[in-house]
Short mmCIF file of C-alpha atoms and ligand atoms in Angstrom, two decimals:
data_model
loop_
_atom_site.label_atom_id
_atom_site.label_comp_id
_atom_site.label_asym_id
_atom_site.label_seq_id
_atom_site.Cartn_x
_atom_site.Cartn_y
_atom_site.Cartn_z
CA UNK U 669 64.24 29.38 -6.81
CA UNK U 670 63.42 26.82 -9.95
CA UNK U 671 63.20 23.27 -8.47
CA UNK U 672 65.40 21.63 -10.39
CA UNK U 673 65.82 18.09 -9.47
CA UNK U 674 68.85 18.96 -7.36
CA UNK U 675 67.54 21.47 -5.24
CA UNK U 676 64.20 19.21 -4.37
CA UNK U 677 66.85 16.27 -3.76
CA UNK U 678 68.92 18.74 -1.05
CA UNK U 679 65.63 20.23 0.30
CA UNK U 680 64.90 16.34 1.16
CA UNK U 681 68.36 15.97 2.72
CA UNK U 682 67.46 18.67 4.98
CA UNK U 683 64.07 18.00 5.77
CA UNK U 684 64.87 14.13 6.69
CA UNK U 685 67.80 15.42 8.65
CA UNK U 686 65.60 17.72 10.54
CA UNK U 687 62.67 15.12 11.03
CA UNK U 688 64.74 12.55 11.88
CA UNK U 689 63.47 10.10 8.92
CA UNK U 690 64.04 7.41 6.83
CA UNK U 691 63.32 7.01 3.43
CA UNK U 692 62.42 3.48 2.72
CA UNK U 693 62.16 2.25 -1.08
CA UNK U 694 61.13 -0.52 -3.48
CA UNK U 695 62.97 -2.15 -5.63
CA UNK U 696 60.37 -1.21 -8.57
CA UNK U 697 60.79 2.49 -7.18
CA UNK U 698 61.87 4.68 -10.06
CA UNK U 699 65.80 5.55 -10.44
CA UNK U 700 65.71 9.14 -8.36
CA UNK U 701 63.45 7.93 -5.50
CA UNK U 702 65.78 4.85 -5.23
CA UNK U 703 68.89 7.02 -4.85
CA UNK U 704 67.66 9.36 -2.55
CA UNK U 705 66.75 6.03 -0.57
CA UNK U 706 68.20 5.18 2.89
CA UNK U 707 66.98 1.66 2.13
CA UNK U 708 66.13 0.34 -0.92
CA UNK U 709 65.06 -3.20 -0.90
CA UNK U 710 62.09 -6.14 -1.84
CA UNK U 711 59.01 -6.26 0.75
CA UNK U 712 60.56 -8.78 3.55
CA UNK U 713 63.97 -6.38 3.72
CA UNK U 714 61.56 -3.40 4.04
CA UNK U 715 59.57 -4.75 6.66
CA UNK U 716 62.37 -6.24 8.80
CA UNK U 717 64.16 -2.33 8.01
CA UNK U 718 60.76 -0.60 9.27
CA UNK U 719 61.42 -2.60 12.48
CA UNK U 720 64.45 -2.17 13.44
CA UNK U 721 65.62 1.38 12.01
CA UNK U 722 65.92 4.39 14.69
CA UNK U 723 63.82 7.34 13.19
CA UNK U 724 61.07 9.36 14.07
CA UNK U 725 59.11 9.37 10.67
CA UNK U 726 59.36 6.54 7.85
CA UNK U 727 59.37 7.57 4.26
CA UNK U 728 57.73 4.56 2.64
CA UNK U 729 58.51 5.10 -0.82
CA UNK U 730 56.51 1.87 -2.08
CA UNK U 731 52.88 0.95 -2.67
CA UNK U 732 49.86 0.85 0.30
CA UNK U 733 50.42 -2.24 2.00
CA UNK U 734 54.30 -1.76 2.42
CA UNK U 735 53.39 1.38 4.02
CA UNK U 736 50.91 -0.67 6.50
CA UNK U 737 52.84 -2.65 7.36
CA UNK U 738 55.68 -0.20 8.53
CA UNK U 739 52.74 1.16 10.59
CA UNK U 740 51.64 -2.05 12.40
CA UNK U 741 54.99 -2.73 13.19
CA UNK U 742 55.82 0.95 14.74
CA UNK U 743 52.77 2.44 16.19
CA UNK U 744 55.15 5.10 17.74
CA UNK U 745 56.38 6.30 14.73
CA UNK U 746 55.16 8.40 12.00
CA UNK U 747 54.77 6.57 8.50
CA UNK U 748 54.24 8.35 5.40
CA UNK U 749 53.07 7.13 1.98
CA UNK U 750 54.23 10.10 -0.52
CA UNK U 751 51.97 8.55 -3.66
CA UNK U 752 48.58 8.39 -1.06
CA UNK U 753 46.73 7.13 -4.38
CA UNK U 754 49.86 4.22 -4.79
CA UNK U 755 48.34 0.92 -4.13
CA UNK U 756 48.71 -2.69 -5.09
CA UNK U 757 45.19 -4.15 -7.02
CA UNK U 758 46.44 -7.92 -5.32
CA UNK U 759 46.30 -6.77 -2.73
CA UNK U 760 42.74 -5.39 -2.99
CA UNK U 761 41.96 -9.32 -4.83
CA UNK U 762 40.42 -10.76 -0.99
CA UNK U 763 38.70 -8.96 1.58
CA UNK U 764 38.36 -10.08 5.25
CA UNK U 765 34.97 -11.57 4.76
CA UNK U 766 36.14 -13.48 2.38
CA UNK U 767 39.05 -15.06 4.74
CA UNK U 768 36.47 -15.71 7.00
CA UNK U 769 34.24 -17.57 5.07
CA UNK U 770 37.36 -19.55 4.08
CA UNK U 771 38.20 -20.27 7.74
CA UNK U 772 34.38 -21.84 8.03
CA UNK U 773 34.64 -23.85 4.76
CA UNK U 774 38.62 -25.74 5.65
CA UNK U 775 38.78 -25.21 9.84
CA UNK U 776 41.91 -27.55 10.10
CA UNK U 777 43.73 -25.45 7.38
CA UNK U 778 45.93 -22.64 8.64
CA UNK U 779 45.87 -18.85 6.75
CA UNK U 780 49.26 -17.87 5.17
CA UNK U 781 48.57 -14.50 3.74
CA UNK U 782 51.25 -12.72 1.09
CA UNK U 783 52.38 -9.41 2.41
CA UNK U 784 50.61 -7.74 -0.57
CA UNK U 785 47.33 -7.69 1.41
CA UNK U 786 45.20 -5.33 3.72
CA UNK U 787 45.99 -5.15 7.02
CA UNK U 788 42.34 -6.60 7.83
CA UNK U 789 43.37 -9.53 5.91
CA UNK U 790 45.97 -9.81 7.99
CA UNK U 791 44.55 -9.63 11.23
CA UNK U 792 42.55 -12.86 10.13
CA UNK U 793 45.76 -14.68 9.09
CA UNK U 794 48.05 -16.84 11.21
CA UNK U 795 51.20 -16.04 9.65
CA UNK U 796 52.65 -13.81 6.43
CA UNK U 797 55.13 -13.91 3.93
CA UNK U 798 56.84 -12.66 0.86
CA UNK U 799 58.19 -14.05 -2.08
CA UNK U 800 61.33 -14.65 -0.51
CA UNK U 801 60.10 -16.67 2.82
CA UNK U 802 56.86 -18.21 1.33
CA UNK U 803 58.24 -21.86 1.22
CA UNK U 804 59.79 -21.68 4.55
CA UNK U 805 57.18 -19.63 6.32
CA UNK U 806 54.96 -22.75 4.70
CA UNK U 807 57.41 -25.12 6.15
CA UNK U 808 56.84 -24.11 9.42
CA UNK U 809 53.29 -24.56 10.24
CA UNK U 810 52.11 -27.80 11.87
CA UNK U 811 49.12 -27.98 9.89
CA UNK U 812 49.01 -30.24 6.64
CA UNK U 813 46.23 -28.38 4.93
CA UNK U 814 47.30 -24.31 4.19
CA UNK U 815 45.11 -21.70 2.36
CA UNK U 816 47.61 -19.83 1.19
CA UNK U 817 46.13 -16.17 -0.51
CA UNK U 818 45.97 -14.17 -2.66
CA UNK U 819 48.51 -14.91 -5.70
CA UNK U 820 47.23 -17.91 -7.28
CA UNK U 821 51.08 -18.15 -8.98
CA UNK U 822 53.05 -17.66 -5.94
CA UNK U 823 50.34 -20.24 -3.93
CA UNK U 824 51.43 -22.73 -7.23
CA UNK U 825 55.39 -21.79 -7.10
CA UNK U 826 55.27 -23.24 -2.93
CA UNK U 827 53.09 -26.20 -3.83
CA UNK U 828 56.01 -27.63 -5.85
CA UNK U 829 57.88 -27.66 -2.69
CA UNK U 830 55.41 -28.72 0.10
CA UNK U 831 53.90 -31.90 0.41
CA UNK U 832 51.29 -29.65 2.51
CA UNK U 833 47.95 -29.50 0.58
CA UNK U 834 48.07 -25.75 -0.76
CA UNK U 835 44.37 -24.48 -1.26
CA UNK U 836 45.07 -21.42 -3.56
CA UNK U 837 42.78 -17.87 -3.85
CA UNK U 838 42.84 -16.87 -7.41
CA UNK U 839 44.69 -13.39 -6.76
CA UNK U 840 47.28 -12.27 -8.75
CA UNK U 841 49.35 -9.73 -10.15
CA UNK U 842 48.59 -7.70 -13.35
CA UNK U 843 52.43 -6.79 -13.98
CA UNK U 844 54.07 -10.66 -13.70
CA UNK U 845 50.62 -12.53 -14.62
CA UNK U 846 50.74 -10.34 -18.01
CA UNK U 847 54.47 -12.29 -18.86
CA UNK U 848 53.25 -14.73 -20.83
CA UNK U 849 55.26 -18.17 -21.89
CA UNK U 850 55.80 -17.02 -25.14
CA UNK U 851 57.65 -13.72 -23.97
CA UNK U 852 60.19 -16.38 -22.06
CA UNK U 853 60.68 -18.13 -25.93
CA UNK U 854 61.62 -15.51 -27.63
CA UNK U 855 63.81 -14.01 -24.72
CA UNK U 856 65.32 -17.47 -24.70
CA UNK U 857 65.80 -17.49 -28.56
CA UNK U 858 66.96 -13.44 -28.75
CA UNK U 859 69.92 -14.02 -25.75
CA UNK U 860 70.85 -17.57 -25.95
CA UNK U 861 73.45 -17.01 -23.21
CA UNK U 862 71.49 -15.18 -20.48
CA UNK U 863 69.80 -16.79 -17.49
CA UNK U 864 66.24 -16.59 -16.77
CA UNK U 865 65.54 -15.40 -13.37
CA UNK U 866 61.92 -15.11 -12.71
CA UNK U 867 59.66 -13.78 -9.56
CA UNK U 868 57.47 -16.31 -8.29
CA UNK U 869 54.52 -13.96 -9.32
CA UNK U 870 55.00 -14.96 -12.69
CA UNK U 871 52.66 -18.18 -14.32
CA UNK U 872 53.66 -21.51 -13.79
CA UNK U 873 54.74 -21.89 -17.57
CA UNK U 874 57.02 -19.12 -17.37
CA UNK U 875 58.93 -20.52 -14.13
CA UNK U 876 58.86 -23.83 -16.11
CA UNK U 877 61.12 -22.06 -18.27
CA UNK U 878 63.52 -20.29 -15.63
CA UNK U 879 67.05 -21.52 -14.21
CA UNK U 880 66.27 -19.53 -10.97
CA UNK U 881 63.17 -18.31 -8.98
CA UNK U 882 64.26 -14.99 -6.75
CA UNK U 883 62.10 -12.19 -4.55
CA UNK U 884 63.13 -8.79 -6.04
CA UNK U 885 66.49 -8.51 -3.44
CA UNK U 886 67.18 -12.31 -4.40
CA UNK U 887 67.73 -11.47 -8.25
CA UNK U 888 69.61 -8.37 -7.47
CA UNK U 889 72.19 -10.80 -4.88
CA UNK U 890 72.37 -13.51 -7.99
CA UNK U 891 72.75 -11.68 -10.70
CA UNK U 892 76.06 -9.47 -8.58
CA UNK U 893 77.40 -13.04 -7.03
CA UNK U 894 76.92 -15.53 -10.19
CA UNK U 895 79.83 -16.19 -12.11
CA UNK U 896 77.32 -15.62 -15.40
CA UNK U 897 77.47 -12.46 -17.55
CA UNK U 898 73.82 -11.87 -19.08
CA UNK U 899 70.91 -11.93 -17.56
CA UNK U 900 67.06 -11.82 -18.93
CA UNK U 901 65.34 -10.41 -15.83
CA UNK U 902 61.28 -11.49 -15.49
CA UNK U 903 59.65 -8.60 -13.27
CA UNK U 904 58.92 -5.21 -13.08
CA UNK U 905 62.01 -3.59 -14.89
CA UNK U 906 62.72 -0.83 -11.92
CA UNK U 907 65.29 -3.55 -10.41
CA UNK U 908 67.16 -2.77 -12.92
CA UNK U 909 68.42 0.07 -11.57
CA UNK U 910 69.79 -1.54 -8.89
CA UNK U 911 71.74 -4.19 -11.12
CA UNK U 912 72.98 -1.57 -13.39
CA UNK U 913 74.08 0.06 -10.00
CA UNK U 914 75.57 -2.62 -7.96
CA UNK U 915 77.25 -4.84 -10.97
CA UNK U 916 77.51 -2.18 -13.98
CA UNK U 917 79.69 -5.29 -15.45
CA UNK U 918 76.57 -7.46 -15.92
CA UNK U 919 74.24 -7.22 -18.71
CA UNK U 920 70.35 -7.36 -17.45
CA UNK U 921 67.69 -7.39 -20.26
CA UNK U 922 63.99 -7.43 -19.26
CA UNK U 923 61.90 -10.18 -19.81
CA UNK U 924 59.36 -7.87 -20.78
CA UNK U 925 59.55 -3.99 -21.21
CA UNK U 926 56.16 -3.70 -20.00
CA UNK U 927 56.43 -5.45 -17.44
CA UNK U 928 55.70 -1.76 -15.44
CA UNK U 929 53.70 -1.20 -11.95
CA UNK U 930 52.48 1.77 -12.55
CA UNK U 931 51.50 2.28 -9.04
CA UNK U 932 55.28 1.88 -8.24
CA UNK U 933 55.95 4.28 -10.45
CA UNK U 934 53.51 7.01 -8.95
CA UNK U 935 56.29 8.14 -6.25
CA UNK U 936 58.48 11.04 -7.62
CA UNK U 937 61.12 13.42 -5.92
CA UNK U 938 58.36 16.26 -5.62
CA UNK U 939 55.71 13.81 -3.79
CA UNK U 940 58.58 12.81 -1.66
CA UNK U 941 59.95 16.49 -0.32
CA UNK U 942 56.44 17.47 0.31
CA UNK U 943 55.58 14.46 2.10
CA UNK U 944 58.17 15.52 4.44
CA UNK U 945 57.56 19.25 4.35
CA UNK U 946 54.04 18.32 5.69
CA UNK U 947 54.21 15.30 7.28
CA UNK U 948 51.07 13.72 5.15
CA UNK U 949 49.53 11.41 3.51
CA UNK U 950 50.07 9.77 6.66
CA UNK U 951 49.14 6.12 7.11
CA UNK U 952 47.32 4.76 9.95
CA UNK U 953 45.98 1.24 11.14
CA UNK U 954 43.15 0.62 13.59
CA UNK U 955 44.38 0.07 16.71
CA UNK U 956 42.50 -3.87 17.34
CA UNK U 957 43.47 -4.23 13.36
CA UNK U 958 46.93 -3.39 13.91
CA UNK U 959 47.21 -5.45 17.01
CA UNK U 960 46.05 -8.67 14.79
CA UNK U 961 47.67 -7.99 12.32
CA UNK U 962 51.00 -7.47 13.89
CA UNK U 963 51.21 -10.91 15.49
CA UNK U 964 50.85 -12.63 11.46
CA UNK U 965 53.48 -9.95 10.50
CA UNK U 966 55.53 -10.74 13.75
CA UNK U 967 55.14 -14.69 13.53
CA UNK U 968 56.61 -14.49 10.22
CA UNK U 969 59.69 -12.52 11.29
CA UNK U 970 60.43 -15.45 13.66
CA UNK U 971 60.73 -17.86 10.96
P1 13P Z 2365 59.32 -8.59 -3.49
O1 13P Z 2365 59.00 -8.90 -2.07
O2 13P Z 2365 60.01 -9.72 -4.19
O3 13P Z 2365 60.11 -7.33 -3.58
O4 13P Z 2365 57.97 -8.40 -4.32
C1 13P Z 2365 57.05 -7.40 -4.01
C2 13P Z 2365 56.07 -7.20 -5.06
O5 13P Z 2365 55.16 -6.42 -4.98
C3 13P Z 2365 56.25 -8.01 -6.25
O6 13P Z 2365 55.37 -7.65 -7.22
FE1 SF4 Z 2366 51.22 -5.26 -6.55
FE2 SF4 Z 2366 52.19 -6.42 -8.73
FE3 SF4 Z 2366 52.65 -3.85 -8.32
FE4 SF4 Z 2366 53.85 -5.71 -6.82
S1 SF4 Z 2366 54.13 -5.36 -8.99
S2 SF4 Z 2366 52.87 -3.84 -6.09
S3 SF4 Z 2366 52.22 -7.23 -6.66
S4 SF4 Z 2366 50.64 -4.81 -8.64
#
């Protein structure tokens, strides 16, 4: 039989059915791994998904430490990374040495660690977060001093709304850091009508020049409930499939075309199918690691 893209997307239907899985998905995912998605959603959705669906196996359609952290929080379950080689370079930015030595130089500070880390890194954090809970997870802690790593752009974005002294790690990420203030001109100047909604990824002169600051899911919910038509969008242009899919009446340009994680993009409908065919690359945490790491991950939840 020739695998079209049909018969690889029915051979998946059957294989989750008979695995009992769950195909979870980024919003940067490309178009055909999105639709064939139980789930498709930004990192905090995912995580709070991996915890609470009922499935055997989890399909993390995503990059490394998405796929982690569907592990830490389901030790029971199988979790599969279809794209083994799909990783995020952030989150490779601080090791768990280097949170240590950290901990020695500022002891009164407390460790907020992005998601978009290792799950080492984790286990030497106090709490996570995403882009979508960073201020409020931030908000919570009684400390007054918070070492907040890796993204250097996203530690900036919380500082403008926490009197909390923010001590930043110089992480960031090669897809929003590349958007440069310039790019927001001329999108500015080219659709004088569109908002500019931005990730907090992005540098602090580019969210200078946004009307709204959004995780991946929180741009998608905007741009369907805002009363606006056009939209310049400033992050990795695979959400768009989701706008063009949820309110085909909006118009969505990119901030910037190349604006393109290509380790998002490594996940295809072939990588997929044989994932679950063989029930690899499978992803697996340490068990002390895991246990760490879970009560960060866990902690955050909470808030
Ligand atoms: P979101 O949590 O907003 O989906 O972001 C994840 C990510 O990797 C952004 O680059
Ligand atoms: Fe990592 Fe950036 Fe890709 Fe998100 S878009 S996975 S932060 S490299």
């Amino acid at each position: 039989m020739i695998n079209t893209k049909e018969n690889i997307r029915d051979r998946i239907l059957q294989l989750k059915e008979k695995k009992n899985a769950a195909i979870l998905a980024h919003n940067y995912q490309i178009p055909e791994v999105q639709d064939i998605a139980d789930i498709v959603g930004d990192s905090l959705e995912l995580a709070r998904t991996a915890k609470s669906i009922e499935c055997d196996v989890i399909v993390f359609c995503g990059v490394d430490f998405m796929a982690e952290t569907a592990c830490i929080l389901n030790p029971e379950k199988t979790v599969l990374l279809p794209a083994e080689e799909a990783c995020c370079p952030m989150a490779q930015m601080i090791t768990a040495d280097e949170v240590r030595m950290l901990r020695r130089r500022f002891p009164d500070a407390a460790v907020v660690s992005y998601v978009n880390t290792t799950a080492e890194v984790k286990a030497e954090s106090d709490i996570c977060c995403t882009s979508s809970n960073a201020v409020k997870v931030v908000e919570s802690l009684d400390e007054e001093q918070v070492i907040f790593l890796p993204d250097k752009n996203l530690a900036n974005y919380v500082a403008r709304f926490s009197s909390k002294e923010i001590l930043p790690w110089q992480g960031f990420c090669f897809v929003h850091d590349r958007i440069t203030h310039d790019d927001a001109i001329k999108a500015r100047r080219d659709y004088p009508d569109a908002k500019l909604l931005v990730h907090p990824e992005c540098r602090p002169e580019v969210i200078d020049l946004a009307d709204h600051v959004f995780s991946t899911s929180g741009m998608i919910k905007h741009v369907c409930s805002a009363p606006d038509k056009e939209f310049i969008i400033g992050t990795e242009i695979g959400i768009l499939h989701q706008m063009e899919k949820k309110c085909p009446d909006k118009i969505c340009h990119p901030l910037s075309p190349q604006a393109i994680c290509t380790n998002m993009k490594r996940t295809n409908l072939a990588k997929v199918c044989e994932s679950l065919e063989l029930l690899r690359p499978r992803i697996t945490v340490p068990e002390d690691v895991a246990n760490r790491a879970r009560k960060a991950i866990e902690r955050m939840l909470a808030v």
